[in-house]
Amino acid sequence: QVQLVESGGGEVQAGGSLRLSCVASGRAFSSYEMGWFRQAPGNDREFVAGISRSGGTLYYADSVKGRFTISRDNAKNTDYLEMNTLKPEDTAVYYCAASGAGFIATAERWWQYWGQGTQVTVSS
C-alpha cells in the first residue's frame, strides 16, 4: 500500500505560479511511476504529467507542456509539480497518483494509488 498526500494548492492570479507537492508513505517510493491528474467541475479527470521511477523520463499533456514541470526526490519520497504561467482553465482539483505499471500511462486505470486532491484556482 502507498499513501499519498498532496499540498501546495491555492488561489493565484492568471500568469502566476504554484508548486504542488506529493509525499508518499508505505512501500518503496522509487518502485512507482508518479503522476498528476486534474479534474475541473463538470469534466472527467485528465492526465497532466508523469515521471518515471528514476526521474529520467517525463511526459506531459499538451495543454501544460512548456508551463508545468514534474520532478521527484526519491530520498524524500516526494514528487512535485511546478506550475508556471497559470491560466484560468488550469483551475481544477489536482491529484497525485502512483503506478506500478512500469511505464507512464495517461489512462487512470493504470494508476493504483491516489491522493485526496488539492484545489488550484486561477483567477483572471
C-alpha positions as a LaTeX table, in Angstrom:
\begin{tabular}{lrrr}
\hline
Residue & $x$ (\AA) & $y$ (\AA) & $z$ (\AA) \\
\hline
Gln1 & 0.00 & 0.00 & 0.00 \\
Val2 & 1.04 & 3.57 & $-0.72$ \\
Gln3 & $-0.49$ & 6.61 & 0.89 \\
Leu4 & $-0.23$ & 9.90 & $-0.96$ \\
Val5 & $-0.77$ & 13.36 & 0.47 \\
Glu6 & $-0.78$ & 16.46 & $-1.73$ \\
Ser7 & $-0.15$ & 20.02 & $-0.64$ \\
Gly8 & 0.54 & 23.39 & $-2.19$ \\
Gly9 & $-2.76$ & 24.21 & $-3.83$ \\
Gly10 & $-4.38$ & 27.59 & $-3.53$ \\
Glu11 & $-5.65$ & 30.59 & $-5.42$ \\
Val12 & $-3.45$ & 32.59 & $-7.76$ \\
Gln13 & $-3.97$ & 35.16 & $-10.48$ \\
Ala14 & $-3.50$ & 34.30 & $-14.12$ \\
Gly15 & 0.17 & 34.30 & $-15.03$ \\
Gly16 & 1.19 & 33.27 & $-11.55$ \\
Ser17 & 2.87 & 30.14 & $-10.25$ \\
Leu18 & 2.26 & 27.38 & $-7.75$ \\
Arg19 & 4.20 & 24.30 & $-6.71$ \\
Leu20 & 2.36 & 21.19 & $-5.66$ \\
Ser21 & 3.99 & 18.51 & $-3.53$ \\
Cys22 & 3.04 & 14.89 & $-3.01$ \\
Val23 & 4.51 & 12.96 & $-0.10$ \\
Ala24 & 4.29 & 9.17 & $-0.22$ \\
Ser25 & 4.40 & 6.70 & 2.63 \\
Gly26 & 4.27 & 2.94 & 2.64 \\
Arg27 & 6.05 & 0.81 & 0.09 \\
Ala28 & 9.22 & 1.93 & $-1.70$ \\
Phe29 & 8.55 & 5.23 & $-3.43$ \\
Ser30 & 11.17 & 4.57 & $-6.07$ \\
Ser31 & 9.24 & 1.48 & $-7.22$ \\
Tyr32 & 6.47 & 3.62 & $-8.71$ \\
Glu33 & 5.93 & 5.94 & $-11.58$ \\
Met34 & 4.40 & 9.13 & $-10.24$ \\
Gly35 & 1.87 & 11.34 & $-11.93$ \\
Trp36 & $-0.51$ & 14.22 & $-11.60$ \\
Phe37 & $-4.08$ & 14.36 & $-12.82$ \\
Arg38 & $-6.68$ & 17.09 & $-12.53$ \\
Gln39 & $-10.44$ & 17.37 & $-12.57$ \\
Ala40 & $-12.34$ & 20.56 & $-13.29$ \\
Pro41 & $-16.03$ & 20.89 & $-12.39$ \\
Gly42 & $-18.18$ & 19.01 & $-14.88$ \\
Asn43 & $-15.18$ & 17.38 & $-16.54$ \\
Asp44 & $-13.57$ & 13.97 & $-16.37$ \\
Arg45 & $-10.30$ & 13.60 & $-14.56$ \\
Glu46 & $-7.41$ & 14.09 & $-17.00$ \\
Phe47 & $-3.73$ & 13.28 & $-17.08$ \\
Val48 & $-1.40$ & 16.25 & $-16.55$ \\
Ala49 & 2.14 & 14.93 & $-16.13$ \\
Gly50 & 4.08 & 11.78 & $-15.29$ \\
Ile51 & 7.61 & 10.84 & $-14.26$ \\
Ser52 & 9.42 & 7.53 & $-14.38$ \\
Arg53 & 10.85 & 5.78 & $-11.34$ \\
Ser54 & 14.33 & 7.18 & $-11.81$ \\
Gly55 & 13.08 & 10.58 & $-12.93$ \\
Gly56 & 14.73 & 10.15 & $-16.30$ \\
Thr57 & 11.55 & 10.14 & $-18.36$ \\
Leu58 & 8.92 & 12.86 & $-18.22$ \\
Tyr59 & 5.62 & 13.12 & $-20.05$ \\
Tyr60 & 3.15 & 16.00 & $-20.22$ \\
Ala61 & $-0.30$ & 16.68 & $-21.54$ \\
Asp62 & $-0.16$ & 19.08 & $-24.48$ \\
Ser63 & $-2.20$ & 21.63 & $-22.53$ \\
Val64 & 0.55 & 22.09 & $-19.92$ \\
Lys65 & 3.70 & 21.40 & $-21.93$ \\
Gly66 & 6.22 & 24.21 & $-21.51$ \\
Arg67 & 4.43 & 25.61 & $-18.44$ \\
Phe68 & 4.43 & 22.74 & $-15.93$ \\
Thr69 & 7.39 & 20.70 & $-14.70$ \\
Ile70 & 7.20 & 17.42 & $-12.83$ \\
Ser71 & 10.09 & 16.22 & $-10.69$ \\
Arg72 & 10.78 & 13.80 & $-7.86$ \\
Asp73 & 13.12 & 13.33 & $-4.96$ \\
Asn74 & 13.28 & 9.64 & $-4.13$ \\
Ala75 & 15.27 & 10.32 & $-0.95$ \\
Lys76 & 12.38 & 12.40 & 0.35 \\
Asn77 & 9.58 & 10.19 & $-1.01$ \\
Thr78 & 8.18 & 13.28 & $-2.68$ \\
Asp79 & 7.26 & 14.41 & $-6.14$ \\
Tyr80 & 6.47 & 17.91 & $-7.28$ \\
Leu81 & 4.50 & 19.74 & $-9.93$ \\
Glu82 & 5.82 & 23.21 & $-10.66$ \\
Met83 & 3.12 & 25.20 & $-12.44$ \\
Asn84 & 4.01 & 28.45 & $-14.18$ \\
Thr85 & 2.11 & 30.89 & $-16.38$ \\
Leu86 & $-1.14$ & 29.59 & $-14.92$ \\
Lys87 & $-4.36$ & 30.15 & $-16.82$ \\
Pro88 & $-7.98$ & 30.19 & $-15.59$ \\
Glu89 & $-8.51$ & 26.92 & $-17.47$ \\
Asp90 & $-5.96$ & 25.28 & $-15.17$ \\
Thr91 & $-8.47$ & 25.62 & $-12.33$ \\
Ala92 & $-9.18$ & 22.13 & $-11.00$ \\
Val93 & $-8.62$ & 19.70 & $-8.19$ \\
Tyr94 & $-5.16$ & 18.22 & $-8.71$ \\
Tyr95 & $-4.48$ & 14.63 & $-7.73$ \\
Cys96 & $-1.20$ & 12.86 & $-7.17$ \\
Ala97 & $-1.06$ & 9.24 & $-8.30$ \\
Ala98 & 1.32 & 6.28 & $-8.19$ \\
Ser99 & 1.60 & 3.47 & $-10.70$ \\
Gly100 & 3.46 & 0.18 & $-10.69$ \\
Ala101 & 2.82 & $-0.32$ & $-14.42$ \\
Gly102 & 6.44 & 0.16 & $-15.47$ \\
Phe103 & 5.63 & 2.95 & $-17.90$ \\
Ile104 & 3.99 & 6.37 & $-17.76$ \\
Ala105 & 0.34 & 5.82 & $-18.53$ \\
Thr106 & $-2.16$ & 8.55 & $-19.31$ \\
Ala107 & $-5.20$ & 6.40 & $-18.56$ \\
Glu108 & $-6.46$ & 6.31 & $-14.98$ \\
Arg109 & $-6.82$ & 2.53 & $-14.88$ \\
Trp110 & $-3.02$ & 2.08 & $-14.75$ \\
Trp111 & $-2.67$ & 4.17 & $-11.58$ \\
Gln112 & $-3.21$ & 2.21 & $-8.37$ \\
Tyr113 & $-2.87$ & 4.81 & $-5.66$ \\
Trp114 & $-4.35$ & 8.29 & $-5.38$ \\
Gly115 & $-4.12$ & 11.25 & $-3.06$ \\
Gln116 & $-7.11$ & 13.15 & $-1.78$ \\
Gly117 & $-6.59$ & 16.09 & $-4.13$ \\
Thr118 & $-5.71$ & 19.74 & $-3.70$ \\
Gln119 & $-7.65$ & 22.65 & $-5.17$ \\
Val120 & $-5.97$ & 25.03 & $-7.59$ \\
Thr121 & $-7.91$ & 28.13 & $-8.56$ \\
Val122 & $-6.62$ & 30.60 & $-11.15$ \\
Ser123 & $-8.46$ & 33.89 & $-11.37$ \\
Ser124 & $-8.45$ & 36.13 & $-14.42$ \\
\hline
\end{tabular}
